[in-house]
Tab-separated table of C-alpha atoms in Angstrom:
chain	number	residue	atom	x	y	z
A	1	UNK	CA	-17.711	3.718	-7.984
A	2	UNK	CA	-13.982	3.456	-7.157
A	3	UNK	CA	-12.935	4.156	-3.633
A	4	UNK	CA	-9.578	5.569	-4.917
A	5	UNK	CA	-9.120	9.022	-6.425
A	6	UNK	CA	-6.906	10.316	-9.186
A	7	UNK	CA	-4.677	12.067	-6.565
A	8	UNK	CA	-3.693	8.624	-5.179
A	9	UNK	CA	-2.430	7.152	-8.474
A	10	UNK	CA	1.318	6.402	-8.728
A	11	UNK	CA	2.319	7.096	-12.387
A	12	UNK	CA	5.475	6.269	-14.329
A	13	UNK	CA	6.158	8.368	-17.445
A	14	UNK	CA	8.415	6.729	-20.053
A	15	UNK	CA	9.513	9.484	-22.410
A	16	UNK	CA	13.014	10.214	-23.833
A	17	UNK	CA	12.306	13.954	-24.328
A	18	UNK	CA	12.808	16.007	-21.148
A	19	UNK	CA	10.556	18.682	-22.632
A	20	UNK	CA	7.706	16.168	-23.198
A	21	UNK	CA	8.252	14.729	-19.706
A	22	UNK	CA	7.639	18.177	-18.294
A	23	UNK	CA	4.513	18.723	-20.406
A	24	UNK	CA	2.898	15.448	-19.403
A	25	UNK	CA	3.987	15.904	-15.713
A	26	UNK	CA	2.463	19.337	-15.604
A	27	UNK	CA	-0.843	18.141	-17.052
A	28	UNK	CA	-0.922	15.242	-14.594
A	29	UNK	CA	-0.251	17.623	-11.746
A	30	UNK	CA	-3.112	19.898	-12.942
A	31	UNK	CA	-5.333	16.794	-12.664
A	32	UNK	CA	-4.235	16.382	-9.055
A	33	UNK	CA	-1.575	13.642	-9.490
A	34	UNK	CA	1.487	14.023	-7.246
A	35	UNK	CA	3.120	10.577	-7.356
A	36	UNK	CA	4.945	10.898	-10.647
A	37	UNK	CA	8.205	9.210	-11.701
A	38	UNK	CA	10.005	9.444	-15.060
A	39	UNK	CA	12.240	7.202	-17.125
A	40	UNK	CA	13.753	7.749	-20.538
A	41	UNK	CA	13.963	4.212	-21.992
A	42	UNK	CA	12.342	0.808	-21.860
A	43	UNK	CA	15.054	-1.053	-19.886
A	44	UNK	CA	15.064	1.538	-17.085
A	45	UNK	CA	11.272	1.627	-17.118
A	46	UNK	CA	10.930	-2.127	-16.659
A	47	UNK	CA	13.479	-2.095	-13.884
A	48	UNK	CA	11.657	0.789	-12.141
A	49	UNK	CA	8.357	-1.142	-12.385
A	50	UNK	CA	9.883	-4.161	-10.777
A	51	UNK	CA	11.221	-2.047	-7.906
A	52	UNK	CA	7.830	-0.395	-7.311
A	53	UNK	CA	4.758	-1.291	-9.447
A	54	UNK	CA	2.994	1.818	-10.615
A	55	UNK	CA	-0.752	2.236	-11.024
A	56	UNK	CA	-0.337	3.583	-14.557
A	57	UNK	CA	2.442	3.740	-17.236
A	58	UNK	CA	2.321	6.685	-19.605
A	59	UNK	CA	4.607	6.024	-22.529
A	60	UNK	CA	5.842	7.565	-25.753
A	61	UNK	CA	5.710	5.405	-28.850
A	62	UNK	CA	9.372	5.687	-29.756
A	63	UNK	CA	12.080	5.003	-27.158
A	64	UNK	CA	15.872	4.763	-27.445
A	65	UNK	CA	15.880	0.969	-26.943
A	66	UNK	CA	12.496	-0.017	-28.440
A	67	UNK	CA	8.982	1.312	-28.747
A	68	UNK	CA	5.675	1.443	-26.944
A	69	UNK	CA	4.544	-1.788	-28.576
A	70	UNK	CA	7.554	-3.660	-27.141
A	71	UNK	CA	7.081	-2.067	-23.766
A	72	UNK	CA	3.341	-2.937	-23.343
A	73	UNK	CA	4.010	-6.474	-24.779
A	74	UNK	CA	6.719	-7.016	-22.199
A	75	UNK	CA	4.383	-5.749	-19.491
A	76	UNK	CA	1.483	-8.011	-20.589
A	77	UNK	CA	3.741	-11.068	-20.529
A	78	UNK	CA	5.276	-10.282	-17.093
A	79	UNK	CA	3.295	-11.758	-14.153
A	80	UNK	CA	4.144	-8.730	-12.017
A	81	UNK	CA	3.229	-6.128	-14.615
A	82	UNK	CA	0.521	-7.767	-16.795
A	83	UNK	CA	-2.368	-5.924	-15.158
A	84	UNK	CA	-0.739	-2.470	-14.891
A	85	UNK	CA	-2.759	-0.010	-16.984
A	86	UNK	CA	-0.953	1.479	-19.992
A	87	UNK	CA	-1.464	4.802	-21.789
A	88	UNK	CA	0.248	5.934	-25.023
A	89	UNK	CA	0.958	9.546	-25.706
A	90	UNK	CA	2.233	9.917	-29.291
A	91	UNK	CA	1.868	11.934	-32.468
A	92	UNK	CA	1.943	8.653	-34.378
A	93	UNK	CA	-1.305	8.152	-36.330
A	94	UNK	CA	-0.472	5.138	-38.490
A	95	UNK	CA	-3.002	2.449	-37.762
A	96	UNK	CA	-0.316	-0.252	-38.497
A	97	UNK	CA	1.713	0.962	-35.514
A	98	UNK	CA	-1.176	1.792	-33.208
A	99	UNK	CA	-3.137	-1.450	-33.671
A	100	UNK	CA	-0.744	-3.642	-31.550
A	101	UNK	CA	-1.142	-1.121	-28.696
A	102	UNK	CA	-4.966	-1.283	-28.927
A	103	UNK	CA	-4.838	-5.124	-28.968
A	104	UNK	CA	-2.537	-5.335	-25.922
A	105	UNK	CA	-4.926	-3.299	-23.894
A	106	UNK	CA	-4.560	0.411	-23.124
A	107	UNK	CA	-6.652	2.867	-21.147
A	108	UNK	CA	-6.124	5.534	-23.810
A	109	UNK	CA	-4.095	6.596	-26.852
A	110	UNK	CA	-3.660	10.345	-26.650
A	111	UNK	CA	-2.111	12.531	-29.434
A	112	UNK	CA	0.565	15.183	-28.892
A	113	UNK	CA	-0.701	17.673	-27.909
A	114	UNK	CA	-3.644	16.149	-26.035
A	115	UNK	CA	-6.734	17.777	-24.488
A	116	UNK	CA	-6.777	17.956	-20.679
A	117	UNK	CA	-10.303	16.484	-20.595
A	118	UNK	CA	-9.136	13.347	-22.539
A	119	UNK	CA	-6.350	12.886	-19.899
A	120	UNK	CA	-8.903	13.121	-17.142
A	121	UNK	CA	-11.068	10.522	-18.845
A	122	UNK	CA	-8.067	8.160	-19.192
A	123	UNK	CA	-7.200	8.656	-15.510
A	124	UNK	CA	-10.761	7.834	-14.521
A	125	UNK	CA	-10.558	4.638	-16.686
A	126	UNK	CA	-7.305	3.800	-14.851
A	127	UNK	CA	-9.123	3.970	-11.509
A	128	UNK	CA	-11.659	1.379	-12.704
A	129	UNK	CA	-8.807	-1.053	-13.522
A	130	UNK	CA	-6.812	-0.401	-10.319
A	131	UNK	CA	-9.790	-0.396	-7.940
A	132	UNK	CA	-12.646	-2.207	-9.753
A	133	UNK	CA	-16.185	-2.528	-8.514
A	134	UNK	CA	-18.428	-5.538	-9.089
A	135	UNK	CA	-21.092	-5.084	-11.720
A	136	UNK	CA	-24.632	-4.460	-10.478
A	137	UNK	CA	-27.021	-6.664	-12.490
A	138	UNK	CA	-30.042	-6.299	-10.308
A	139	UNK	CA	-31.555	-9.771	-9.611
A	140	UNK	CA	-28.685	-11.561	-11.393
A	141	UNK	CA	-25.300	-12.423	-9.962
A	142	UNK	CA	-22.176	-11.668	-12.089
A	143	UNK	CA	-20.532	-14.972	-11.106
A	144	UNK	CA	-23.495	-16.910	-12.622
A	145	UNK	CA	-22.942	-15.443	-16.139
A	146	UNK	CA	-21.125	-17.481	-18.729
A	147	UNK	CA	-19.232	-15.315	-21.256
A	148	UNK	CA	-17.238	-16.388	-24.382
A	149	UNK	CA	-14.546	-13.961	-25.465
A	150	UNK	CA	-13.339	-14.289	-29.095
A	151	UNK	CA	-10.130	-12.590	-30.363
A	152	UNK	CA	-7.113	-13.716	-32.376
A	153	UNK	CA	-4.806	-11.670	-30.131
A	154	UNK	CA	-3.851	-13.429	-26.920
A	155	UNK	CA	-3.003	-10.024	-25.375
A	156	UNK	CA	-6.517	-8.743	-26.200
A	157	UNK	CA	-8.160	-11.892	-24.895
A	158	UNK	CA	-6.390	-11.528	-21.578
A	159	UNK	CA	-7.047	-7.821	-21.319
A	160	UNK	CA	-10.811	-8.309	-21.915
A	161	UNK	CA	-10.890	-11.251	-19.542
A	162	UNK	CA	-9.195	-9.232	-16.806
A	163	UNK	CA	-11.819	-6.475	-17.262
A	164	UNK	CA	-14.617	-9.067	-16.870
A	165	UNK	CA	-12.974	-10.631	-13.779
A	166	UNK	CA	-12.730	-7.152	-12.204
A	167	UNK	CA	-16.451	-6.720	-12.758
A	168	UNK	CA	-17.169	-10.004	-10.923
A	169	UNK	CA	-17.745	-12.129	-14.022
A	170	UNK	CA	-15.564	-15.226	-13.413
A	171	UNK	CA	-16.937	-17.790	-15.870
A	172	UNK	CA	-15.066	-16.732	-18.931
A	173	UNK	CA	-14.136	-18.936	-21.875
A	174	UNK	CA	-11.781	-17.871	-24.681
A	175	UNK	CA	-11.656	-18.580	-28.402
A	176	UNK	CA	-8.975	-17.497	-30.884
A	177	UNK	CA	-11.264	-16.982	-33.924
A	178	UNK	CA	-14.810	-17.619	-35.108
A	179	UNK	CA	-14.287	-21.241	-35.877
A	180	UNK	CA	-12.894	-21.865	-32.442
A	181	UNK	CA	-15.835	-19.943	-30.945
A	182	UNK	CA	-18.359	-22.179	-32.751
A	183	UNK	CA	-16.609	-25.251	-31.393
A	184	UNK	CA	-16.895	-23.876	-27.853
A	185	UNK	CA	-20.589	-23.069	-28.431
A	186	UNK	CA	-21.273	-26.615	-29.490
A	187	UNK	CA	-20.026	-27.762	-26.116
A	188	UNK	CA	-21.490	-25.102	-23.776
A	189	UNK	CA	-24.232	-22.468	-23.637
A	190	UNK	CA	-23.255	-18.908	-23.104
A	191	UNK	CA	-25.134	-15.850	-21.754
A	192	UNK	CA	-22.968	-13.366	-23.741
A	193	UNK	CA	-20.518	-13.421	-26.608
A	194	UNK	CA	-17.787	-10.713	-26.798
A	195	UNK	CA	-15.966	-10.838	-30.112
A	196	UNK	CA	-13.385	-8.959	-32.184
A	197	UNK	CA	-14.122	-8.066	-35.784
A	198	UNK	CA	-10.896	-8.703	-37.761
A	199	UNK	CA	-9.861	-12.319	-37.236
A	200	UNK	CA	-8.480	-15.151	-39.469
A	201	UNK	CA	-10.525	-18.126	-40.682
A	202	UNK	CA	-13.804	-16.604	-39.547
A	203	UNK	CA	-14.157	-12.914	-38.649
A	204	UNK	CA	-16.598	-11.279	-36.251
A	205	UNK	CA	-19.190	-10.648	-38.954
A	206	UNK	CA	-19.159	-14.189	-40.237
A	207	UNK	CA	-19.344	-15.562	-36.684
A	208	UNK	CA	-22.315	-13.361	-35.878
A	209	UNK	CA	-24.157	-14.314	-39.050
A	210	UNK	CA	-23.494	-18.020	-38.333
A	211	UNK	CA	-24.735	-17.679	-34.724
A	212	UNK	CA	-27.937	-15.844	-35.870
A	213	UNK	CA	-28.741	-18.211	-38.710
A	214	UNK	CA	-27.357	-21.570	-37.855
A	215	UNK	CA	-26.721	-21.871	-34.096
A	216	UNK	CA	-28.978	-23.270	-31.346
A	217	UNK	CA	-27.920	-20.159	-29.365
A	218	UNK	CA	-29.226	-17.720	-32.012
A	219	UNK	CA	-30.556	-15.197	-29.499
A	220	UNK	CA	-27.395	-14.893	-27.333
A	221	UNK	CA	-26.338	-11.223	-27.066
A	222	UNK	CA	-23.230	-10.332	-28.999
A	223	UNK	CA	-20.919	-7.463	-28.125
A	224	UNK	CA	-18.266	-6.417	-30.723
A	225	UNK	CA	-15.078	-4.870	-29.302
A	226	UNK	CA	-12.955	-3.619	-32.168
A	227	UNK	CA	-10.528	-1.037	-33.453
A	228	UNK	CA	-12.209	-1.134	-36.855
A	229	UNK	CA	-13.143	2.412	-37.992
A	230	UNK	CA	-14.632	1.681	-41.429
A	231	UNK	CA	-18.258	2.570	-41.043
A	232	UNK	CA	-19.300	0.477	-44.044
A	233	UNK	CA	-17.750	-2.606	-42.510
A	234	UNK	CA	-19.214	-1.827	-39.121
A	235	UNK	CA	-22.607	-1.356	-40.663
A	236	UNK	CA	-22.306	-4.814	-42.190
A	237	UNK	CA	-21.558	-6.451	-38.875
A	238	UNK	CA	-24.540	-4.599	-37.236
A	239	UNK	CA	-26.822	-5.962	-39.958
A	240	UNK	CA	-25.450	-9.416	-39.279
A	241	UNK	CA	-26.888	-9.221	-35.725
A	242	UNK	CA	-24.399	-7.709	-33.378
A	243	UNK	CA	-26.201	-6.097	-30.458
A	244	UNK	CA	-23.584	-3.497	-29.493
A	245	UNK	CA	-20.237	-2.172	-30.651
A	246	UNK	CA	-17.428	-0.865	-28.425
A	247	UNK	CA	-14.153	0.708	-29.554
A	248	UNK	CA	-10.660	-0.400	-28.546
A	249	UNK	CA	-9.279	0.947	-26.270
A	250	UNK	CA	-12.361	0.652	-23.994
A	251	UNK	CA	-13.404	2.213	-20.728
A	252	UNK	CA	-14.230	-0.603	-18.181
A	253	UNK	CA	-17.278	1.337	-16.965
A	254	UNK	CA	-18.632	1.649	-20.519
A	255	UNK	CA	-18.163	-2.125	-20.961
A	256	UNK	CA	-20.070	-2.746	-17.718
A	257	UNK	CA	-22.896	-0.455	-18.852
A	258	UNK	CA	-23.102	-2.203	-22.234
A	259	UNK	CA	-23.115	-5.697	-20.613
A	260	UNK	CA	-25.861	-4.645	-18.169
A	261	UNK	CA	-28.004	-3.278	-21.024
A	262	UNK	CA	-27.534	-6.474	-23.042
A	263	UNK	CA	-28.318	-8.851	-20.144
A	264	UNK	CA	-30.917	-7.020	-18.148
A	265	UNK	CA	-32.851	-4.677	-20.406
């Protein structure tokens, strides 16, 4: 359990609308947050983050000088800001625009208007990123576990890897698609595979089927982390042999619980 509380979080709101700034600020204050700063555009937000790194950035999708995708991408490629949790608050519901946000790693994507309980859940997830606790695996040590993460998005790869590091899992290999994953598996044995669904060359379902039917590591647990919402496609990947499915964006504590269940139960 995190030793920090929601009241200690320093939060930066990036929102061009003064009305929406007030709405989000009031909801954060209702949750107990008091350290709240606001900016109206991406350039000022990045400058503010470099002056004082926040614990959480809450951003609109559309900004005067860019959008939420550009903002989170700049954060994830900046050594000072790459691990800062990001939350999107937007009325945008087009998957094409939301997908890059999910891939880059976000604690939540909340609609306008959002439910207060969803904000609380997102703030709790933020605490697990800011002040992580090592995973309790009983008789096993997290640092002894070898994990392969498979995703065609470098931002998603790094986001998932950071979450694993924060849980005490330090032996993490990366692969950019299913073909690359099989190459890695031919050279090393893994205790857990974490894979995306939609990837070029060989997707998560094809990778899972190949591991189950043709690999010398056919019984390795496979966790699918995906933004895929089509239940027919998800049913297919479950039938291929995936052990568990987790949605993007994910809660770090949920990931820890899934990994513990896959490795220890």
